[in-house]
Coordinates of C-alpha atoms and ligand atoms in Angstrom, one line a residue:
Chain A
M16 CA -6.1 -0.1 -6.1
T17 CA -3.8 2.0 -8.3
N18 CA -1.0 3.8 -6.6
L19 CA -0.2 7.5 -6.4
D20 CA 1.3 9.1 -9.5
V21 CA 4.4 10.4 -7.6
A22 CA 6.0 12.0 -10.7
L23 CA 2.9 13.9 -11.5
L24 CA 2.0 15.1 -8.0
K25 CA 5.6 16.2 -7.3
K26 CA 5.1 18.9 -9.9
D27 CA 2.7 20.5 -7.4
F28 CA 5.6 21.0 -5.0
P29 CA 7.9 23.9 -6.1
I30 CA 10.6 22.9 -3.6
F31 CA 11.6 19.9 -5.6
T32 CA 13.1 22.1 -8.3
K33 CA 15.8 23.2 -5.9
V34 CA 19.4 22.1 -6.5
M35 CA 20.9 20.8 -3.3
R36 CA 24.5 20.4 -2.0
G37 CA 26.8 18.8 -4.5
G38 CA 24.3 19.6 -7.3
S39 CA 22.0 16.8 -6.2
R40 CA 18.2 16.7 -6.5
L41 CA 16.3 17.0 -3.2
V42 CA 15.5 13.7 -1.6
Y43 CA 13.2 14.9 1.1
L44 CA 12.9 12.2 3.9
D45 CA 11.9 14.5 6.7
S46 CA 8.2 14.8 6.4
G47 CA 7.8 13.5 10.0
A48 CA 9.3 16.9 11.1
T49 CA 7.4 18.9 8.5
A50 CA 5.9 18.2 5.1
Q51 CA 6.6 20.2 2.0
K52 CA 3.8 22.4 0.6
P53 CA 1.9 22.0 -2.7
I54 CA 1.2 25.2 -4.8
Q55 CA -2.5 24.8 -4.0
V56 CA -1.8 25.5 -0.3
L57 CA 0.6 28.4 -1.1
D58 CA -2.1 29.9 -3.4
A59 CA -4.9 29.6 -0.9
E60 CA -2.8 31.5 1.7
R61 CA -1.8 34.1 -0.8
E62 CA -5.3 34.5 -2.1
F63 CA -6.6 35.0 1.4
Y64 CA -4.2 37.9 2.0
E65 CA -4.7 39.4 -1.5
K66 CA -8.4 39.3 -1.7
H67 CA -10.1 38.6 1.6
N68 CA -7.9 39.7 4.4
A69 CA -9.7 41.1 7.5
A70 CA -10.0 40.1 11.2
V71 CA -12.6 37.3 11.4
H72 CA -15.7 37.7 13.5
R73 CA -15.2 41.4 14.1
G74 CA -15.7 44.0 11.3
A75 CA -19.0 44.9 9.8
H76 CA -17.5 45.1 6.3
L77 CA -17.4 42.9 3.2
L78 CA -13.8 41.7 3.8
A79 CA -14.6 40.7 7.4
E80 CA -17.6 38.7 6.1
E81 CA -15.5 36.9 3.5
A82 CA -12.6 36.2 5.9
S83 CA -15.0 34.8 8.4
E84 CA -16.7 32.6 5.8
L85 CA -13.3 31.3 4.7
Y86 CA -12.1 30.7 8.2
E87 CA -15.3 28.9 9.3
G88 CA -15.2 27.0 5.9
A89 CA -11.8 25.8 6.9
R90 CA -13.2 24.6 10.2
S91 CA -15.9 22.6 8.3
T92 CA -13.2 21.1 6.1
V93 CA -11.2 19.9 9.1
A94 CA -14.4 18.6 10.7
Q95 CA -15.3 16.6 7.6
F96 CA -11.7 15.3 7.3
L97 CA -11.9 13.9 10.8
G98 CA -15.6 12.8 10.8
A99 CA -16.4 15.4 13.5
T100 CA -18.9 18.3 13.7
D101 CA -17.8 21.9 13.1
D102 CA -18.1 23.1 16.7
E103 CA -15.8 20.4 17.9
I104 CA -12.8 21.8 15.9
I105 CA -10.6 24.3 17.7
F106 CA -7.8 26.0 15.7
T107 CA -4.6 26.4 17.7
K108 CA -1.1 27.3 16.5
S109 CA 0.2 23.7 16.6
A110 CA -0.3 20.3 18.1
T111 CA 1.9 21.4 21.0
E112 CA -0.5 24.2 21.8
S113 CA -3.5 21.8 21.4
L114 CA -2.1 19.4 23.9
N115 CA -1.2 22.2 26.3
L116 CA -4.7 23.6 25.9
V117 CA -6.2 20.3 27.2
A118 CA -3.6 20.0 30.0
Y119 CA -4.0 23.6 31.2
S120 CA -7.7 23.6 30.9
F121 CA -7.9 20.5 33.1
G122 CA -5.5 22.2 35.5
N123 CA -7.8 25.3 35.6
S124 CA -10.8 23.3 36.7
D125 CA -12.2 23.6 40.2
S126 CA -13.4 20.6 42.2
S127 CA -16.9 20.6 40.8
N128 CA -15.5 20.0 37.3
R129 CA -15.2 16.4 36.0
F130 CA -11.7 17.3 34.7
Y131 CA -10.5 18.4 38.2
L132 CA -7.3 16.6 39.3
D133 CA -5.6 16.4 42.7
S134 CA -3.4 14.0 44.6
S135 CA -6.1 11.3 44.4
S136 CA -6.0 11.3 40.6
S137 CA -3.6 10.0 38.1
I138 CA -2.5 10.5 34.5
V139 CA -1.2 7.8 32.1
I140 CA 1.1 8.4 29.2
S141 CA 3.6 6.1 27.4
E142 CA 7.3 5.8 27.1
M143 CA 7.2 6.6 23.4
E144 CA 5.6 10.0 23.6
H145 CA 7.0 13.1 21.9
H146 CA 8.0 15.7 24.4
A147 CA 4.9 17.6 23.3
N148 CA 2.7 14.9 24.7
L149 CA 4.9 14.2 27.7
I150 CA 5.9 17.4 29.4
P151 CA 2.4 19.0 29.5
W152 CA 1.2 16.0 31.5
Q153 CA 4.3 15.6 33.6
Q154 CA 3.9 19.3 34.6
L155 CA 0.2 19.1 35.1
A156 CA 0.8 16.2 37.5
K157 CA 3.3 18.3 39.3
R158 CA 1.0 21.3 39.6
T159 CA -2.0 19.3 40.8
G160 CA -0.3 16.6 42.8
A161 CA -1.7 13.9 40.5
S162 CA 0.5 10.9 39.9
L163 CA 2.0 10.1 36.5
S164 CA 2.5 6.6 35.2
W165 CA 3.1 5.2 31.7
F166 CA 2.9 2.2 29.4
P167 CA 6.4 0.8 28.9
V168 CA 7.8 0.1 25.4
T169 CA 9.0 -3.3 24.5
E170 CA 12.4 -4.1 22.9
D171 CA 10.9 -4.3 19.5
G172 CA 9.3 -0.9 19.9
R173 CA 5.7 -1.8 20.7
L174 CA 3.6 -0.6 23.6
D175 CA 3.5 -3.1 26.3
L176 CA -0.2 -3.5 27.1
S177 CA 0.2 -6.7 29.1
N178 CA -0.7 -4.9 32.3
L179 CA -3.4 -2.7 30.9
E180 CA -5.6 -2.9 34.0
E181 CA -2.8 -2.2 36.4
V182 CA -1.6 0.8 34.4
I183 CA -5.1 2.3 33.9
K184 CA -6.2 2.1 37.5
P185 CA -9.6 3.3 38.7
D186 CA -8.1 6.7 39.8
V187 CA -6.9 7.5 36.3
K188 CA -8.5 10.7 34.8
V189 CA -6.5 11.1 31.6
V190 CA -4.8 8.7 29.2
A191 CA -2.6 10.7 26.7
I192 CA -1.1 8.6 24.0
T193 CA 0.4 8.9 20.6
H194 CA -1.3 7.3 17.6
Q195 CA 1.9 6.7 15.8
S196 CA 5.4 7.1 17.2
N197 CA 7.4 9.8 15.4
V198 CA 10.6 7.8 16.1
L199 CA 9.7 4.1 15.8
G200 CA 6.8 4.3 13.3
T201 CA 4.8 2.1 15.6
I202 CA 1.0 2.5 15.3
N203 CA -0.6 1.9 18.6
P204 CA -3.7 -0.2 18.9
L205 CA -6.3 2.0 20.6
D206 CA -9.4 -0.2 21.2
A207 CA -8.4 -1.9 24.4
I208 CA -6.9 1.4 25.8
V209 CA -10.0 3.3 25.0
K210 CA -12.3 0.7 26.4
R211 CA -10.4 0.4 29.7
A212 CA -10.0 4.2 30.0
H213 CA -13.7 4.7 29.7
E214 CA -14.4 1.9 32.1
V215 CA -12.6 3.9 34.8
G216 CA -14.1 7.2 33.7
A217 CA -10.9 8.6 32.1
V218 CA -10.7 10.5 28.9
V219 CA -8.3 9.5 26.1
V220 CA -6.2 12.3 24.5
L221 CA -4.7 11.2 21.2
D222 CA -1.6 12.8 19.7
A223 CA -2.4 12.3 16.0
C224 CA 0.5 14.3 14.6
Q225 CA 1.9 11.3 12.8
S226 CA -1.3 9.7 11.8
V227 CA -3.7 12.3 10.5
P228 CA -1.5 13.2 7.5
H229 CA -1.0 9.5 6.6
F230 CA -4.2 7.5 6.8
A231 CA -7.9 8.1 7.1
I232 CA -9.1 9.0 10.6
D233 CA -12.6 8.9 11.9
V234 CA -12.8 10.3 15.4
K235 CA -16.1 8.5 16.1
S236 CA -14.8 5.1 15.3
L237 CA -11.5 5.7 17.2
G238 CA -13.6 6.4 20.2
V239 CA -11.1 8.8 21.8
D240 CA -12.1 12.0 23.5
F241 CA -9.6 14.5 22.2
L242 CA -7.3 14.5 19.2
A243 CA -4.4 16.9 18.3
F244 CA -2.4 17.4 15.1
S245 CA -0.3 20.0 13.4
G246 CA -1.2 21.5 10.1
H247 CA 2.4 21.7 8.9
K248 CA 2.9 17.9 8.9
A249 CA -0.2 17.5 6.7
L250 CA 1.0 19.7 3.8
G251 CA -0.4 22.7 5.5
P252 CA 1.3 25.9 6.6
T253 CA 3.1 26.3 9.9
G254 CA 1.3 28.3 12.7
V255 CA -1.9 26.3 12.6
G256 CA -2.8 23.2 14.6
V257 CA -6.1 21.5 15.5
L258 CA -7.6 20.2 18.6
W259 CA -10.7 18.1 18.3
G260 CA -12.7 17.3 21.4
K261 CA -16.1 15.7 22.0
A262 CA -18.7 18.5 22.2
E263 CA -19.8 17.4 25.7
H264 CA -16.2 17.7 27.0
L265 CA -15.6 21.1 25.3
R266 CA -18.8 22.4 27.0
E267 CA -17.5 21.5 30.4
M268 CA -13.9 22.5 30.0
E269 CA -12.3 25.7 31.3
P270 CA -10.6 28.0 28.8
F271 CA -6.8 28.0 28.5
L272 CA -5.9 31.3 26.9
T273 CA -8.2 34.2 27.6
G274 CA -8.7 37.5 25.8
G275 CA -10.6 38.9 22.8
S276 CA -13.3 36.9 20.9
M277 CA -13.6 34.1 23.5
I278 CA -16.1 35.9 25.7
E279 CA -19.8 36.2 26.1
S280 CA -19.8 39.2 28.4
V281 CA -17.2 41.1 30.4
T282 CA -17.2 43.5 33.3
M283 CA -14.2 45.0 35.2
T284 CA -14.2 42.0 37.6
E285 CA -15.9 39.1 35.8
A286 CA -16.2 37.4 32.4
T287 CA -18.2 34.6 31.0
W288 CA -17.3 32.5 28.0
A289 CA -18.6 32.1 24.5
P290 CA -19.5 28.5 23.6
A291 CA -16.9 26.2 22.1
P292 CA -15.0 26.4 19.8
R293 CA -14.7 30.2 20.4
K294 CA -14.1 29.7 24.1
F295 CA -10.8 28.2 23.1
E296 CA -9.8 30.7 20.4
A297 CA -8.7 33.9 22.1
G298 CA -7.4 36.7 19.9
V299 CA -7.3 37.1 16.2
P300 CA -6.5 33.5 14.9
N301 CA -4.1 32.4 12.3
M302 CA -6.6 32.9 9.5
A303 CA -4.6 32.5 6.3
Q304 CA -3.0 29.4 7.9
A305 CA -6.3 27.8 8.7
V306 CA -7.4 28.5 5.1
G307 CA -4.1 27.0 3.9
L308 CA -4.7 23.9 6.0
A309 CA -8.1 23.4 4.5
A310 CA -6.5 23.5 1.1
A311 CA -4.0 20.9 2.2
L312 CA -6.7 18.6 3.5
K313 CA -8.7 19.0 0.3
Y314 CA -5.5 18.1 -1.6
L315 CA -5.0 15.0 0.5
T316 CA -8.7 14.0 0.1
A317 CA -8.5 14.4 -3.7
L318 CA -5.5 12.0 -3.7
G319 CA -7.4 9.7 -1.5
M320 CA -6.3 8.8 2.1
D321 CA -6.5 5.1 1.4
K322 CA -4.2 5.5 -1.6
I323 CA -1.8 7.5 0.5
E324 CA -1.8 4.8 3.1
S325 CA -1.1 2.0 0.7
H326 CA 1.5 4.0 -1.1
E327 CA 3.4 4.6 2.1
R328 CA 2.9 1.0 3.3
E329 CA 4.4 -0.3 0.1
L330 CA 7.3 2.2 0.3
T331 CA 8.0 1.3 3.9
E332 CA 8.0 -2.4 3.2
Y333 CA 10.5 -1.8 0.4
A334 CA 12.7 0.3 2.7
L335 CA 12.6 -2.3 5.5
K336 CA 13.7 -5.0 3.0
K337 CA 16.5 -2.8 1.6
F338 CA 17.7 -2.0 5.1
S339 CA 17.7 -5.6 6.2
E340 CA 20.3 -6.1 3.5
L341 CA 22.6 -3.5 4.9
D342 CA 25.4 -4.7 7.2
R343 CA 26.0 -3.0 10.6
V344 CA 22.8 -1.0 10.2
E345 CA 20.0 -1.5 12.7
V346 CA 16.4 -0.4 12.4
I347 CA 15.1 0.9 15.7
G348 CA 11.5 0.0 15.9
P349 CA 9.2 -2.7 14.4
K350 CA 10.9 -4.5 11.6
N351 CA 7.7 -5.8 10.1
I352 CA 5.0 -3.8 8.4
E353 CA 2.1 -4.7 10.7
M354 CA 0.7 -1.7 12.5
R355 CA 3.6 0.4 11.4
G356 CA 3.8 3.8 9.5
A357 CA 6.2 5.3 7.1
V358 CA 8.9 6.3 9.6
L359 CA 12.2 4.5 9.6
S360 CA 14.7 5.1 12.4
F361 CA 18.1 3.5 12.2
T362 CA 21.6 3.5 13.6
V363 CA 24.9 2.9 11.7
E364 CA 27.5 1.1 13.7
G365 CA 30.5 3.3 14.4
A366 CA 28.9 6.5 13.0
H367 CA 27.0 9.0 15.1
P368 CA 23.6 10.1 13.7
H369 CA 24.7 13.6 13.3
D370 CA 27.6 12.5 11.1
V371 CA 25.3 10.1 9.1
G372 CA 22.9 13.1 8.4
Q373 CA 25.8 15.3 7.4
V374 CA 27.1 12.8 4.8
L375 CA 23.5 12.2 3.5
D376 CA 23.1 15.9 3.1
Q377 CA 26.0 15.9 0.8
Y378 CA 23.8 13.8 -1.6
G379 CA 20.8 16.0 -1.2
I380 CA 19.1 13.6 1.2
A381 CA 17.3 15.4 4.1
V382 CA 16.8 13.3 7.2
R383 CA 16.3 14.0 10.8
T384 CA 19.0 13.1 13.4
G385 CA 19.2 13.1 17.1
H386 CA 16.7 12.2 19.8
H387 CA 13.6 13.4 17.9
C388 CA 12.1 15.1 21.0
A389 CA 11.7 11.7 22.6
W390 CA 14.6 11.6 25.0
P391 CA 13.1 9.0 27.4
L392 CA 12.4 6.7 24.5
M393 CA 16.0 6.9 23.3
R394 CA 17.3 5.8 26.7
K395 CA 14.8 3.0 26.7
M396 CA 16.0 1.8 23.3
H397 CA 19.6 2.1 24.4
V398 CA 20.7 4.6 21.8
V399 CA 22.0 8.2 22.0
G400 CA 20.0 9.1 19.0
T401 CA 19.0 7.8 15.6
T402 CA 18.9 8.8 12.0
R403 CA 15.2 9.0 10.9
A404 CA 13.9 8.8 7.4
S405 CA 10.1 9.5 7.1
F406 CA 8.2 9.1 3.9
Y407 CA 5.2 10.9 2.4
I408 CA 3.2 11.1 -0.8
Y409 CA 6.1 12.6 -2.9
N410 CA 8.6 9.8 -2.1
D411 CA 9.2 6.8 -4.2
H412 CA 11.5 3.8 -4.6
A413 CA 14.3 6.0 -6.1
D414 CA 14.3 8.0 -2.8
V415 CA 14.7 4.8 -0.8
D416 CA 17.5 3.7 -3.1
A417 CA 19.2 7.0 -2.7
L418 CA 19.0 6.7 1.0
V419 CA 20.4 3.1 1.0
D420 CA 23.3 4.2 -1.3
G421 CA 23.8 7.2 1.0
V422 CA 24.1 4.9 4.0
R423 CA 26.7 2.9 2.2
Q424 CA 28.6 6.1 1.5
V425 CA 28.5 6.9 5.2
Q426 CA 30.1 3.6 5.9
K427 CA 32.7 4.1 3.3
Y428 CA 33.5 7.7 4.4
F429 CA 33.9 6.8 8.1
K430 CA 35.4 3.4 7.3
V431 CA 32.9 1.7 9.6
Chain B
M5 CA 34.0 17.2 -1.9
E6 CA 32.6 19.9 0.4
L7 CA 32.4 17.3 3.1
D8 CA 36.2 17.0 3.2
S9 CA 36.5 20.5 4.5
L10 CA 34.5 19.4 7.5
Y11 CA 35.9 16.0 8.1
Q12 CA 39.7 16.6 7.9
E13 CA 41.9 13.5 8.3
V14 CA 43.1 14.9 11.7
I15 CA 39.5 15.0 12.9
L16 CA 38.7 11.5 11.9
D17 CA 41.9 10.3 13.6
H18 CA 41.0 12.0 16.9
Y19 CA 37.5 10.6 16.6
K20 CA 38.8 7.1 16.2
N21 CA 41.5 7.5 18.9
P22 CA 40.4 10.3 21.3
A23 CA 43.0 11.7 23.7
H24 CA 42.5 11.8 27.5
K25 CA 39.1 10.1 27.2
K26 CA 39.3 8.5 30.7
L27 CA 38.2 10.5 33.7
S28 CA 41.1 11.1 36.1
A29 CA 40.5 10.8 39.8
N30 CA 40.4 13.7 42.3
P31 CA 39.6 16.5 39.9
T32 CA 39.8 20.1 41.1
V33 CA 36.5 20.6 39.3
S34 CA 34.2 18.2 37.4
V35 CA 31.5 19.5 35.0
H36 CA 28.8 18.0 32.9
H37 CA 27.6 19.6 29.8
V38 CA 24.9 18.6 27.3
N39 CA 23.9 19.8 23.9
P40 CA 20.1 19.5 24.1
S41 CA 19.5 19.8 20.4
C42 CA 21.4 16.6 19.6
G43 CA 21.8 14.9 22.9
D44 CA 25.6 15.0 23.0
E45 CA 26.9 14.8 26.6
I46 CA 30.3 15.3 28.2
T47 CA 31.8 15.0 31.6
L48 CA 35.1 16.9 32.0
N49 CA 37.5 16.7 34.9
L50 CA 40.1 19.4 35.4
I51 CA 43.0 19.3 37.7
L52 CA 44.9 22.5 38.4
D53 CA 48.4 22.9 39.9
G54 CA 48.3 26.4 41.2
S55 CA 47.2 28.3 38.1
K56 CA 48.5 25.7 35.7
V57 CA 46.3 23.2 33.9
K58 CA 47.8 19.9 35.1
D59 CA 45.3 17.5 33.7
V60 CA 42.1 17.6 31.6
S61 CA 40.2 14.3 31.1
W62 CA 36.8 13.6 29.9
D63 CA 34.2 11.1 28.9
G64 CA 31.0 11.4 26.9
V65 CA 29.0 10.5 23.8
G66 CA 28.7 12.6 20.7
C67 CA 29.4 13.0 17.0
S68 CA 32.8 12.9 15.4
I69 CA 33.1 16.7 15.5
S70 CA 32.4 17.0 19.2
Q71 CA 34.5 14.0 20.1
A72 CA 37.5 15.1 18.0
S73 CA 37.2 18.7 19.0
T74 CA 37.3 17.8 22.7
S75 CA 40.2 15.4 22.2
I76 CA 42.2 18.2 20.4
M77 CA 41.3 20.7 23.1
T78 CA 42.7 18.5 25.9
D79 CA 46.0 18.0 24.2
L80 CA 46.2 21.8 23.7
M81 CA 45.3 22.9 27.2
I82 CA 47.4 20.6 29.4
G83 CA 50.4 22.4 30.6
K84 CA 49.1 25.9 30.0
E85 CA 48.5 28.7 32.5
V86 CA 44.7 29.2 33.0
P87 CA 44.6 32.7 31.6
E88 CA 46.4 31.6 28.4
A89 CA 44.2 28.5 28.1
L90 CA 41.1 30.7 28.3
S91 CA 42.4 33.1 25.7
V92 CA 42.9 30.1 23.4
V93 CA 39.3 29.1 24.1
D94 CA 38.2 32.6 23.0
E95 CA 40.3 32.4 19.9
F96 CA 38.8 29.0 19.0
T97 CA 35.3 30.3 19.7
E98 CA 35.9 33.2 17.3
L99 CA 37.1 30.8 14.7
M100 CA 34.0 28.7 15.0
Q101 CA 31.8 31.7 14.6
S102 CA 33.6 33.0 11.6
K103 CA 31.3 31.4 9.0
G104 CA 34.3 30.2 7.0
T105 CA 36.1 33.6 6.9
L106 CA 39.0 32.7 9.2
N107 CA 41.5 29.9 8.9
G108 CA 42.8 30.0 12.4
N109 CA 46.3 30.6 13.8
E110 CA 48.2 27.3 13.8
E111 CA 50.7 28.6 16.3
T112 CA 48.1 29.0 19.1
L113 CA 45.5 26.6 18.0
D114 CA 47.6 23.8 16.6
D115 CA 45.5 20.8 15.4
A116 CA 42.3 22.7 16.2
V117 CA 42.7 24.7 13.0
A118 CA 41.6 21.5 11.3
L119 CA 38.1 22.4 12.7
A120 CA 38.0 25.7 10.7
G121 CA 35.7 24.0 8.1
V122 CA 33.1 23.4 10.8
S123 CA 32.3 27.2 10.8
K124 CA 30.7 26.8 7.4
F125 CA 28.2 24.4 8.8
P126 CA 26.1 26.3 11.4
A127 CA 24.4 23.2 12.8
R128 CA 27.8 21.8 13.7
V129 CA 29.4 24.7 15.5
K130 CA 27.8 23.7 18.8
C131 CA 29.2 20.2 18.5
A132 CA 32.7 21.6 18.0
L133 CA 32.3 23.9 21.0
L134 CA 30.9 21.4 23.5
G135 CA 34.1 20.3 25.1
W136 CA 35.7 23.8 25.0
M137 CA 32.7 25.3 26.8
A138 CA 33.0 22.6 29.4
F139 CA 36.7 23.3 29.9
K140 CA 36.0 27.1 30.2
D141 CA 33.3 26.5 32.7
A142 CA 35.5 24.1 34.7
S143 CA 38.4 26.6 34.6
L144 CA 36.3 29.5 35.8
Q145 CA 34.8 27.4 38.6
A146 CA 38.3 26.2 39.6
T147 CA 39.9 29.6 39.7
G148 CA 36.9 31.0 41.5
K149 CA 37.3 28.2 44.0
N150 CA 41.1 28.8 44.5
E151 CA 40.5 32.5 45.1
G152 CA 37.7 31.8 47.5
Ligands
LIG14 C1 4.2 12.6 17.6 C2 4.4 14.1 17.6 N1 3.7 14.8 18.6 C3 3.8 16.2 18.7 C4 4.6 16.9 17.8 C5 4.6 18.4 18.0 O1 4.2 19.0 16.8 P1 4.4 20.6 16.7 O2 5.9 20.9 17.0 O3 4.0 20.9 15.3 O4 3.5 21.2 17.7 C6 5.3 16.2 16.8 C7 6.2 17.0 15.9 O5 7.4 16.7 15.8 C8 5.2 14.8 16.8 O6 5.9 14.1 15.8

């Protein structure tokens, strides 16, 4: 398989012409936080506003028709990208909202609903969750009286599934887990978890923020029940996220946000709901952003998700090798490439992550520092924080080399 | 290099050898502050003798800026009357919020003027202020306590 032509595709991203601190080029290693945008995405958004802007599903005029068609077209694009059907795709503002939607919907259920939780039910998460897939469940447990338990993380940054059957007990209703850790890069094996969860009648909610942008996903073969991701980490605009849910579940679920567009009929005292996905999309949605996301997913599809995966794998392998040659630098997370994505967290002995990031910034290198919205995981790994480099389609060996040189500069600067 | 305006020699010295970084026993007030955006944490113990700052001691984890800034602050505050100490905190806060337009008065701020460069890096201002805000909080609590 031939690799991505990084030099060529980088021309699609206007931001790479920017001159950074100290006159350096931009070495963008923070795609785990948010990805840069190709001109195709920016154009799609602008074109929506310039030529088709209207509130979808409302007006009786040409623009409303065009806007609705583009918005629903975007839904189809997302559905195809995930191997789902159109009606299973809900647009939200972000993965955070998608996950809260599921948690609040379950919390709104009455006892006749299969998603109803009370003190006899429990929820399972993991110790490596981003706060976005931790706090909604923690708080749902508090509100309903359900108990919360979790899969621990091993010293080498893998999920400890050795007690699978004790963790996913018969009273478990929800298992919410990340596909790939945003801190460690660990890709979690799902088959056994999904099998056990379904055995006890639980649903599996997958936080796919760090996987959907990076390798091919087919919701049917994953076997999960819900999947959430954010458009902005997949080359798309901010302000649009996706929740995919199996049609049968969406039918049964209570709405989260209520208001315009999500109803079937309304009186002063009662309301009934439109079928999914509209039941979950109250108010005028982020239309241009959804259209921009569709352009992003088309861009990724044209590059080829398999090519993207092997490009990132090769780059991560190279980075792991380079980092193993650095003294007093420790990679936090799996040190081999198996079941591991393009996220590299590390610590530099004697230098705080914030200081590491500051020195790297002087060389135009953008990384994330701190606890990465995964405070419990930091405690588990015995670190106050890490410096995180995350790679994407526009990164190459030269970027890894710049990072490694930068880390050496950090050590020189702080004499550590 | 631009970085040198941030990491002055004095700062790196305090970072390597922080002053009063060992919690004293029997504080008048003990406070714990965190910076949720980067996870920096500090515990600060304040001992007053009447209205005079008798001792400030601390422990915590954080970046060079937060550690050095706290260390410099303790040196500066010990021996001062609380109202004077609080006015120095205000002066330092103003310096940090100056976006590089102020140099700081060495007579009142002493080594803390070395942190003036921090004000040009908005993401680091909170780091520099962490220990100072903890001290301010402790002083206000302690004086409230004394009056009560
Ligand atoms: C694994 C993971 N889950 C959830 C989120 C939340 O995404 P957003 O902030 O776009 O809602 C992120 C983003 O940092 C993430 O990395």
